[in-house]
CSV table of C-alpha atoms in Angstrom, one decimal:
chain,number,residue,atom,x,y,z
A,207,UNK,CA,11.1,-10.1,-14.3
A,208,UNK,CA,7.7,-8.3,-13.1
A,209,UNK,CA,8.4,-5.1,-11.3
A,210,UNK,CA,8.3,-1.6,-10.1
A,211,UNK,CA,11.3,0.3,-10.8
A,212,UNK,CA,11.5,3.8,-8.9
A,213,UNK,CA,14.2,6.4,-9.1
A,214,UNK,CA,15.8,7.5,-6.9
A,215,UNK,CA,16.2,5.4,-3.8
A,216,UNK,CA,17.8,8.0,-1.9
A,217,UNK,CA,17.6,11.3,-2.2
A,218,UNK,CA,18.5,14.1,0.3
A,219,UNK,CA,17.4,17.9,-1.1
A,220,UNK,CA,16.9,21.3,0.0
A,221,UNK,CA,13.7,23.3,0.0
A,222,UNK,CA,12.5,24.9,-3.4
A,223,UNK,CA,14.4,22.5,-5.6
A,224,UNK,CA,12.3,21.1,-8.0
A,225,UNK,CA,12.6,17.2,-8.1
A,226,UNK,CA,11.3,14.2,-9.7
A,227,UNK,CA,10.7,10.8,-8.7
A,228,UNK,CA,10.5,8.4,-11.7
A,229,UNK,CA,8.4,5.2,-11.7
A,230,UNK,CA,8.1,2.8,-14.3
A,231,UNK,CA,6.4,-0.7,-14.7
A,232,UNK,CA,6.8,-3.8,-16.8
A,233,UNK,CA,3.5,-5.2,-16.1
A,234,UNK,CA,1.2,-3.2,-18.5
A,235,UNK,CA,-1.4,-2.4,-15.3
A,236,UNK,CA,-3.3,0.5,-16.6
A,237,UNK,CA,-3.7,1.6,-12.6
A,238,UNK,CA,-0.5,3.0,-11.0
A,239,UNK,CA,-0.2,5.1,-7.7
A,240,UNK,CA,1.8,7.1,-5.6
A,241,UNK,CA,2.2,6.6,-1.6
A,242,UNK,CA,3.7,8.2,1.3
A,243,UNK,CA,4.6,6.0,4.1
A,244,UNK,CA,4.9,8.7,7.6
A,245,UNK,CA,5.4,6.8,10.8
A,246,UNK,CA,2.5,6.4,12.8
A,247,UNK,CA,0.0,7.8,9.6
A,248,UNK,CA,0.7,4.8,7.1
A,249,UNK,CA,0.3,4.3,3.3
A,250,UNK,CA,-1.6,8.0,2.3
A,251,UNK,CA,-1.8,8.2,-1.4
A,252,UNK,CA,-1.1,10.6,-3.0
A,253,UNK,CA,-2.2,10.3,-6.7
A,254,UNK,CA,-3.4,7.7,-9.3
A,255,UNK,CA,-3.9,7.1,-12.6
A,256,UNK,CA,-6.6,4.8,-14.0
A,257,UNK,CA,-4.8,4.8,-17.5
A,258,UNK,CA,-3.6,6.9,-19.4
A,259,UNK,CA,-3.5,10.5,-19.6
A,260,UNK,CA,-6.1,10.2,-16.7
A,261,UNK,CA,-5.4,11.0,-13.1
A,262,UNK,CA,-6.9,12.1,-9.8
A,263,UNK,CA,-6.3,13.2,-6.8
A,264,UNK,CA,-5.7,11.2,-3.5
A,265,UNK,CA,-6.2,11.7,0.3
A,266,UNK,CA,-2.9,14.1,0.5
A,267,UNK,CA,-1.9,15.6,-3.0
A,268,UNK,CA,-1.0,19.1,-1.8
A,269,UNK,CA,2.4,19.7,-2.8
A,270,UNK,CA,2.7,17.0,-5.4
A,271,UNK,CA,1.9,16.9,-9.2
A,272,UNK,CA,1.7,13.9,-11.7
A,273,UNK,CA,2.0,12.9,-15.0
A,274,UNK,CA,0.6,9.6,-17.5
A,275,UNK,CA,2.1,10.1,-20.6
A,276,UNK,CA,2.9,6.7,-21.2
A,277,UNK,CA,1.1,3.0,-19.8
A,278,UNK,CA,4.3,2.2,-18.2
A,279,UNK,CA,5.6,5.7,-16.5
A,280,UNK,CA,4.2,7.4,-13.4
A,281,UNK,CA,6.5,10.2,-12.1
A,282,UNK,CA,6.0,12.2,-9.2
A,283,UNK,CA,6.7,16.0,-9.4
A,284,UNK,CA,7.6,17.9,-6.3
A,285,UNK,CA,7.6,21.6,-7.8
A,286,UNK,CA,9.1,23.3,-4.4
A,287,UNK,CA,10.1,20.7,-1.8
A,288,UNK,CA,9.3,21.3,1.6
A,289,UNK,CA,10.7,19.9,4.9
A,290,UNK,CA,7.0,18.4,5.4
A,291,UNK,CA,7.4,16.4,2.7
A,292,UNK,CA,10.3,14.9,3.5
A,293,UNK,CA,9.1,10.9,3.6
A,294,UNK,CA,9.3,7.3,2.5
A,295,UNK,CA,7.5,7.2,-1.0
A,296,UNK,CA,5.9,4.3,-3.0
A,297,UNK,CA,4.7,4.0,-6.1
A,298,UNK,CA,2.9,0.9,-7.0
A,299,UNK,CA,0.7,-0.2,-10.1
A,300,UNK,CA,-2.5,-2.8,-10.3
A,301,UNK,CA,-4.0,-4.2,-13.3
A,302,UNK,CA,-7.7,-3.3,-13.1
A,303,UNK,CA,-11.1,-4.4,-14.4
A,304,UNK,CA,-13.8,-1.4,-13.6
A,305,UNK,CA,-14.7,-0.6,-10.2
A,306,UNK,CA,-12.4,-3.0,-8.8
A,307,UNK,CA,-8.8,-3.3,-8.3
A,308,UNK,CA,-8.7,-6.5,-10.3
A,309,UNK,CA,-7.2,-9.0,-7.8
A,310,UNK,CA,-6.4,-6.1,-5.0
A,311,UNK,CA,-2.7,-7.0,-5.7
A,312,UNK,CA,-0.8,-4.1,-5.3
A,313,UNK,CA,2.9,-4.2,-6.9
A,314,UNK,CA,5.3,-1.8,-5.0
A,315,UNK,CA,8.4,-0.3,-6.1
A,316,UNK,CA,10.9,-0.6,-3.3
A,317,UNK,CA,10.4,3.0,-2.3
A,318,UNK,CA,12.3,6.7,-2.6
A,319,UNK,CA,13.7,7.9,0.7
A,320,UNK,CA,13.1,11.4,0.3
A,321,UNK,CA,14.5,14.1,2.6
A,322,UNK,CA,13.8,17.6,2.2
A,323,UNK,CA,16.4,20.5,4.3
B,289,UNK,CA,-14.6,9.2,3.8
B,290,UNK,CA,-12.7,5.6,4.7
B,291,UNK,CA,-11.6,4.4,8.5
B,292,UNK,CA,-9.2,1.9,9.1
B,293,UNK,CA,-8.3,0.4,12.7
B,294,UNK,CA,-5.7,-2.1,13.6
B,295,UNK,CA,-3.6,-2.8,16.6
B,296,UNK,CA,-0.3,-0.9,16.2
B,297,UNK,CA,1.9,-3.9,17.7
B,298,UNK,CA,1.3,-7.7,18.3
B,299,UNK,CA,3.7,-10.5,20.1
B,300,UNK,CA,3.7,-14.0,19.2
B,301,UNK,CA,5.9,-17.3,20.1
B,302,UNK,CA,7.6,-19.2,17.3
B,303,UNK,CA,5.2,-22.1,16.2
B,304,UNK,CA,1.9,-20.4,17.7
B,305,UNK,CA,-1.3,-18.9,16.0
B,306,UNK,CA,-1.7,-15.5,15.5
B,307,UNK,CA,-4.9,-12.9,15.1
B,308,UNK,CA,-4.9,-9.7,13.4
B,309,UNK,CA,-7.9,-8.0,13.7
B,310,UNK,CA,-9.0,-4.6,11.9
B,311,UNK,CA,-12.3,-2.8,10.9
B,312,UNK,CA,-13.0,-0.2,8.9
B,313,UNK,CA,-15.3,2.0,7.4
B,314,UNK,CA,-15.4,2.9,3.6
B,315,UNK,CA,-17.8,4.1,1.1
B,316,UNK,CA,-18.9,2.0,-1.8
B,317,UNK,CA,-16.4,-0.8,-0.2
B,318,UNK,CA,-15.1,-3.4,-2.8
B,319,UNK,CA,-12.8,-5.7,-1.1
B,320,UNK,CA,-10.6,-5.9,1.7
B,321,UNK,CA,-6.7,-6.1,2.0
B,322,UNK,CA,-4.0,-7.6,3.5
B,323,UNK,CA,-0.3,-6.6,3.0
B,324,UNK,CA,2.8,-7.7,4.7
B,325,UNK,CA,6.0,-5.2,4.7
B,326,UNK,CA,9.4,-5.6,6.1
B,327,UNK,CA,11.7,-3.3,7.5
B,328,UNK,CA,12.8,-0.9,5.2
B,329,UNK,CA,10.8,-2.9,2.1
B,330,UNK,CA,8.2,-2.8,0.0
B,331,UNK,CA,4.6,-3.8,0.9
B,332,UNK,CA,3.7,-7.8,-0.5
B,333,UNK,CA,0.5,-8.9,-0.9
B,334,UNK,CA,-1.2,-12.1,1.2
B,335,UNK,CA,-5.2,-11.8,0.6
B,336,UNK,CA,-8.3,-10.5,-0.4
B,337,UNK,CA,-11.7,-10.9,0.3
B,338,UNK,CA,-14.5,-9.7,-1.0
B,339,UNK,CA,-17.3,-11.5,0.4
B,340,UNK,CA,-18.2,-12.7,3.8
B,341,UNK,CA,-16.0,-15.4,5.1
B,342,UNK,CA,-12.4,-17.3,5.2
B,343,UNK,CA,-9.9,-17.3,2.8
B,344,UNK,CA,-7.0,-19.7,3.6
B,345,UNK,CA,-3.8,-19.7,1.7
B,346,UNK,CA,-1.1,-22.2,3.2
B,347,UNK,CA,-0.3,-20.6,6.9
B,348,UNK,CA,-2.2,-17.5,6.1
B,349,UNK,CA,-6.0,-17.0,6.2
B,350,UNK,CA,-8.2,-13.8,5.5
B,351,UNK,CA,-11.3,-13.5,7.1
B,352,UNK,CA,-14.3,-10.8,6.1
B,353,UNK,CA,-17.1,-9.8,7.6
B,354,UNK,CA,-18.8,-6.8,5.6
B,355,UNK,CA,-22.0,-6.4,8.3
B,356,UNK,CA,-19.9,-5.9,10.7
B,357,UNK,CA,-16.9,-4.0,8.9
B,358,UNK,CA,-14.7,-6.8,10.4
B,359,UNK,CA,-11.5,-8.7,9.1
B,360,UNK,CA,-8.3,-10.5,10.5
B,361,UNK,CA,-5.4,-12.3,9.3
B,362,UNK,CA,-4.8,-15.4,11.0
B,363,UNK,CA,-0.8,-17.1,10.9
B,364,UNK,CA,-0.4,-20.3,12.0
B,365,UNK,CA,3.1,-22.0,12.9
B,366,UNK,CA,4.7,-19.0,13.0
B,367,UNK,CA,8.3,-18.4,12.3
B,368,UNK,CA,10.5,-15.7,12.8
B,369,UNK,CA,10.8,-14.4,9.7
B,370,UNK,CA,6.7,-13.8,10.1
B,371,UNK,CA,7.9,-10.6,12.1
B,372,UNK,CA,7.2,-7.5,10.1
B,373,UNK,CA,4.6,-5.2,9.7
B,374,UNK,CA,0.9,-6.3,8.6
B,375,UNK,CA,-0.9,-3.4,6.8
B,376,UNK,CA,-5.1,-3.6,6.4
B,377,UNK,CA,-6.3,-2.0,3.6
B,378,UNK,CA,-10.0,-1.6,2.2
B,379,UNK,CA,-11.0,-0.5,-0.8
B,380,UNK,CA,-13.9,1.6,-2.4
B,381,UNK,CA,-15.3,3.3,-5.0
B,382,UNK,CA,-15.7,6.6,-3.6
B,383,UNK,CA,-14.1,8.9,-5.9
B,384,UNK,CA,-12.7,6.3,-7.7
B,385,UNK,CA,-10.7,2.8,-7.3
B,386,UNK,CA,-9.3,4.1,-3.2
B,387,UNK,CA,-7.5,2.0,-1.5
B,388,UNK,CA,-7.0,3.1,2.1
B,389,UNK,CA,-4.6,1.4,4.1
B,390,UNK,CA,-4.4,1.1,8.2
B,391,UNK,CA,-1.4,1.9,10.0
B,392,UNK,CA,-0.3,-1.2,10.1
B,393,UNK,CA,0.4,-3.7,12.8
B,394,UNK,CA,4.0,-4.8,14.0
B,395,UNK,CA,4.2,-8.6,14.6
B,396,UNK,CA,7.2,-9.5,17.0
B,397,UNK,CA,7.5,-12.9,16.7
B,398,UNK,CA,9.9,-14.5,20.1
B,399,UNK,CA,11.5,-17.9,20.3
């Protein structure tokens, strides 16, 4: 089956604690992403990666590194947790075809509740 | 930069037709969006359009208009399960493949 698979669900931390947030694909989409969902605010991303070993930036990366070692595995790094990242997190991957993304379809994990304390 | 506006919440009656209307602004735009999301799950995708027009797929339809920074998603028959969030996105090229998303508006669909 074609999915998203993103580790953990659920996870409740402290602040400082250095986490990570696995995502991994099935698909072989070269283009893979990382969301935050914040009520009222939306989907922000956060990072992406075109393919890999290349990744840049999104609208709020502050806080957050990344890594594209391999096609199929995006994980997000939270170095120090803070309470204001404490937030519903998506990673999702596209295939894609130059300037576009392909299609537009977007395939989403089914998100990491993350609470920071 | 890239602006997205949508309605934050809609109401509807079972079996009626629905409009969602957004705009946005984006730089080197390369297609338009729509996702649905359920409470507490992932986004799904409906549409995309790209150039001017509709785009109809069964009870759903996408409509784009690029002069005017203009698209909604149109539901027809509605059922209940249709209640969930609809989430506008546009993409474009500006540092990259971007894809911004709206808000998101919250259909409530009533018997």
């Amino acid at each position: 089956e074609a999915q998203v698979t993103q580790n953990p669900r659920y996870l409740i931390t402290v602040t400082g604690k250095k986490l990570t947030v696995t995502c991994s694909q099935n698909m072989n989409h070269e283009y893979m992403s990382w969301y935050r969902q914040d009520p009222g605010l939306g989907l922000r991303q956060i990072y992406y990666s075109m393919n890999v070993e290349v990744t840049d930036k999104g609208d709020v990366p502050e806080g957050y590194k990344v890594s594209r070692k391999e096609k199929r595995n995006f994980p997000l790094i939270l170095e120090s947790p803070s309470p204001n990242q404490t937030s519903l997190y998506f990673c999702a991957s596209s295939l894609t075809s130059g300037r576009a993304l392909g299609t537009g379809e977007l395939f989403f994990g089914e998100g990491s509740r993350l609470t920071v304390l | 930069g890239q602006n997205i506006d949508q309605p934050t919440e809609m109401t509807a009656t079972e079996g009626a037709i629905v409009q969602i209307n957004c705009t946005y602004q984006t730089s080197g735009f390369n297609g338009l969006f729509w996702y649905q999301q359920h409470a507490g799950e992932a986004p799904t995708f409906l549409s995309y359009n790209v150039l001017d027009g509709l785009e109809e797929k069964g009870r759903f339809s996408s409509f784009l208009s690029r002069s005017k920074g203009y698209s909604y998603l149109l539901l027809k028959e509605l059922q209940m399960k249709d209640s969930a969030s609809y989430l506008c996105a546009a993409g474009g090229t500006g540092g990259g493949n971007k894809l911004t998303f709206g808000t998101g508006t919250q259909l409530k669909v009533e018997l």
